[in-house]
Amino acid sequence: MSSKSPPSDSPGRIVARRRSPAGLLCVFALCLASLSYILYWNLTSNVISPTVQNIPLNAQEILTRCASLKMKPGPPSNFLERGTSDRFEEGTPATVIKNATIWTGDKNGTEIVYGDILLDKGIVKAVGHVPRTLMRDTITVDAGGAWVTPGLIDFHSHVGIYSLPALHATFNLNSHKGPVLPWLRTIDAFDTHDDSIELVMAGGVTSMQVLPGSANAIAGQAFMMKLRKTAERSPTSMVIEPPHEIDGSDASSLDPPRWRYLKQAAGENIDLYGNRMDTMWAYRQAYQQASRIKAAQDAYCANAESGLWHLLDAFPESFQYEALVDVLRGRVKVSQHVYETVDIDAIVRLSNEFQFHVDSIHHAAEAWLVPGVLERMWGGPPAIALFSDNYRYKRESYRGSVHAPRVLADHNFTVIMKTDHPALNGRYLLYEAQQAHHYGLPLELALASVTTAPAAAAGLAHRLGTLRTGMDADVVLWDSHPLRLGATPMAVWIDGVAQPLGTQTGVLVGQGKEAPEWREPPKVPDWKRERREAIDWDGLPPLKTEQVSSSVVFTNVSSVFVRGTEGVESLLDSRSGERARGIVVVEGGKIRCAGTGDACSSSLSTDARLIDLEGGVLAPAFISFGSNLGLQEISYEASTGDGFPYDPFAEDVPRFLRDPGGIVQAADALEFQTRNALIAHRAGVTAATSPPQAYFTKPTLVGLSATFRTGAPHALVDGAIIQRISALHYTVRRPDVLLAASETPSISTRIAALRRLLLADADDRGGETQQWFSKAAEGALPLIVDVGSADAMAALLQLKEEVEQKRGTRMRLVFSGAAEAPLLAKEIGKARVGVILTPPRPFPLTWDAKRILPGPPLSNDTALVTLLRNNVLVGIGTSDAAFAAHTRFDLAWATAESNGRVSPEQALGLASVNLERLLGIDQAVQDGDMVAWARGSPLETHSSVVGVASSARGLVDLL
């Protein structure tokens, strides 16, 4: 099957004032011929019939309108010959980027040009060689051999309609006015003051499709937009090739129509209006209505073109359904939210029943399992817009796979990577492509998935997605190869306008990346076996490991890192030239010998299992912190987890508990062998600390977390539960925009309650809750407060000092979340308070996280660097169980964006020894957990886990 997604010269919506001579001549000739025929028909018919046929004064207008209905969207044939972009800002100087390594996107993504690129009048004027005659009065940027790519395109974003920080006044994601709302338009709600805009652009994203949400079957019209704020500062001016009625431009029907965009959704999200059957009926009913309108329009035009003027009344149209009529005419690019096979199949049937093309399906968790179904889409297979690994959080995403992009590419589907911002941070769109490449998507397709592929799917390949003469001047200059983790823009141009990144005001980018390998394409593991197993098992391959209790010998080991008194330390560095010569002997899950050459010959047994690490390393296993890992199988399905604990701030706790706070222990609700836990185990995350929680709830009094082994079969196995009580958890945050403000207590109420709990003496009246808080006040266990605001942290630091003075104790206070912690880094360090950054790369999702330190290219420092510099003990966490397996990537990002100020040992400690110290985990218990990585370190994308050694369990898990 060959992909039928639009080619690079596919039609797009014209915006230039220049008319297409051939197109205009064709339409004019058609209208003239029709009018001549009509005049002749009326003259001759009058000889036979006494009835006079009156030709309306607007006959030409009617015929032109009818002719335009048959035109397909597309640019003029000479579009790339334009001298100036319609988006050009007067006064923008020309820019030449010299000595660049240019990935143009041409030749199926294989073309790389070494040379210069000229940006002028909002377009690319030359690539490779720039004639001297064109280089007058230009700004020169010396790339020094660095990579240049087209600007990235996020094909699924809610920037501007889910504005950050999230507020009720700017929350315009979904409408609850019905299942079918094709008349709604995201442009009417786009917030140009969204803090996301600058952040997303700092990730190299220059264009995006702004879609409505997915709570409706037909959610409304979307728009392709540039992230550059124009001189006009309006949403309209950010739209790429806007429909004439949007920007008030000349709407002459002699112009080819411009592409329009529509968002549809099927599956779980539409439950406000019934079940799946209700959704499909809503679709069929809507498209039947649109079909009737289209048929009436076609009949009207047939009569007009036949000269039957007496049969004409008003042109049949519907302001509500006109977008769906255009869908049926092939003038709208439909983006379809859909996950499961049942819904994919239903949408394919719908497209065939009403004969319209669904241009792209989004999320598509099971698309990789049913390529044959997608091939039956009316008009050809759609492009597939995917997450790299954001799955298993709800039932319909449960069979999603990291291998999906490669499998779909192997079936010749167009693969697009997207973020669904703010579901994922839109700044890290490229991270989605990097992960897809890590799991097997070829390099050229990975880069295309965020450039040429979305441009073609949007019908805008004539101006976006590639770098060649005449294209929009949307360009990114990178500090390293764009598919290397941590690749950061040094400069971004949109329409030839340099965007205001921190690099223009002294922010340093790329320090610590001077080694040549940073500019080379990353190597990746071979996942053929895992990919085949995933397909054979219908998306749910077994996750068991081979357990070896006898001797295991790892050869060709380059390095061994171990837990030390001050953090992660290097035990062995055996690399000699290009060959690793180290050997590590493991018996009963514990390292018995590590050395080079014959150093461990006396420790070798005849029946030892030999594993060649091919230059890999052994390092401490990781711990995941903060999510519901091990407490709920599917986050959106309460029936798969513990359920909803009592919240004493919102309801009365039953008296028979004899505890006014109703405090609970996560250990009582642990679930072993969840897929997220087993996948994390296979990714080197062998332990997790999870506080009691139910998804979509944010209680103030959270409870007591437990630390357990992710690979354990059940709770009764020795070592399965590492620490039954790890910490006491409490929340001090402002109300969430998704929850009614009245449902959550105020900041002051939360801190007042915490003061009362920490200062009161433990007695029977306070119940078990009071006893645990008394222990926290005495420093007997950590108190972890989930907090984002620096102001709330300041109040908590004052409270800590008050409690310690009155009690004469030293509390073990830890801030989790802590987005604004850098603002108080000095004070936090002085107070000896720990911090667990969750997420590791801050994101201003709420008002509590508004004042983040974004890191390069917007600021020199990152939150991590700032805290470490002030002697704060820092760990990293995650709020999503599926992301526990990403821990190694989070650590790689921590080093890459630090400008060389975070060493590999420090990075490894963020998710191992630092968390152990912050949580008080007994290192004697955890000390034996080591992970064997083949072909590299956990901070390198070409490495993969081949074994987990656990002294507590007395064995090695081999993958």
PDB file of C-alpha atoms in Angstrom, residues 730 732 747-759 773 777 783 785 791-807 809 811 813 815 833:
ATOM      1  CA  TYR A 730       0.240  17.142  52.081  1.00  0.00           C
ATOM      2  CA  VAL A 732      -0.745  23.402  49.424  1.00  0.00           C
ATOM      3  CA  ILE A 747      -4.080  28.333  50.767  1.00  0.00           C
ATOM      4  CA  SER A 748      -4.415  29.983  54.170  1.00  0.00           C
ATOM      5  CA  THR A 749      -6.799  27.259  55.375  1.00  0.00           C
ATOM      6  CA  ARG A 750      -4.388  24.532  54.288  1.00  0.00           C
ATOM      7  CA  ILE A 751      -1.425  26.144  56.046  1.00  0.00           C
ATOM      8  CA  ALA A 752      -3.497  26.856  59.146  1.00  0.00           C
ATOM      9  CA  ALA A 753      -4.526  23.194  59.291  1.00  0.00           C
ATOM     10  CA  LEU A 754      -0.923  22.105  58.773  1.00  0.00           C
ATOM     11  CA  ARG A 755       0.231  24.385  61.618  1.00  0.00           C
ATOM     12  CA  ARG A 756      -2.385  22.879  63.926  1.00  0.00           C
ATOM     13  CA  LEU A 757      -1.380  19.325  62.979  1.00  0.00           C
ATOM     14  CA  LEU A 758       2.362  19.935  63.414  1.00  0.00           C
ATOM     15  CA  LEU A 759       2.146  21.817  66.705  1.00  0.00           C
ATOM     16  CA  PHE A 773       1.960  14.630  61.795  1.00  0.00           C
ATOM     17  CA  ALA A 777       7.184  17.468  63.281  1.00  0.00           C
ATOM     18  CA  LEU A 783       6.852  15.584  55.254  1.00  0.00           C
ATOM     19  CA  VAL A 785       4.358  19.059  50.562  1.00  0.00           C
ATOM     20  CA  ASP A 791       4.823  32.487  48.102  1.00  0.00           C
ATOM     21  CA  ALA A 792       3.342  29.300  49.526  1.00  0.00           C
ATOM     22  CA  MET A 793       6.846  27.868  49.910  1.00  0.00           C
ATOM     23  CA  ALA A 794       7.906  30.965  51.822  1.00  0.00           C
ATOM     24  CA  ALA A 795       4.976  30.481  54.209  1.00  0.00           C
ATOM     25  CA  LEU A 796       5.946  26.829  54.649  1.00  0.00           C
ATOM     26  CA  LEU A 797       9.561  27.749  55.406  1.00  0.00           C
ATOM     27  CA  GLN A 798       8.305  30.124  58.095  1.00  0.00           C
ATOM     28  CA  LEU A 799       6.042  27.399  59.462  1.00  0.00           C
ATOM     29  CA  LYS A 800       8.970  24.961  59.553  1.00  0.00           C
ATOM     30  CA  GLU A 801      11.027  27.430  61.564  1.00  0.00           C
ATOM     31  CA  GLU A 802       8.115  28.030  63.940  1.00  0.00           C
ATOM     32  CA  VAL A 803       7.554  24.323  64.539  1.00  0.00           C
ATOM     33  CA  GLU A 804      11.252  23.607  65.059  1.00  0.00           C
ATOM     34  CA  GLN A 805      11.611  26.454  67.552  1.00  0.00           C
ATOM     35  CA  LYS A 806       8.566  25.439  69.581  1.00  0.00           C
ATOM     36  CA  ARG A 807       9.276  21.725  69.508  1.00  0.00           C
ATOM     37  CA  THR A 809      13.205  19.395  66.623  1.00  0.00           C
ATOM     38  CA  MET A 811      11.826  18.549  60.428  1.00  0.00           C
ATOM     39  CA  LEU A 813      10.583  18.920  54.898  1.00  0.00           C
ATOM     40  CA  PHE A 815       8.831  20.346  48.427  1.00  0.00           C
ATOM     41  CA  VAL A 833      14.648  21.614  52.697  1.00  0.00           C
TER      42      VAL A 833
END
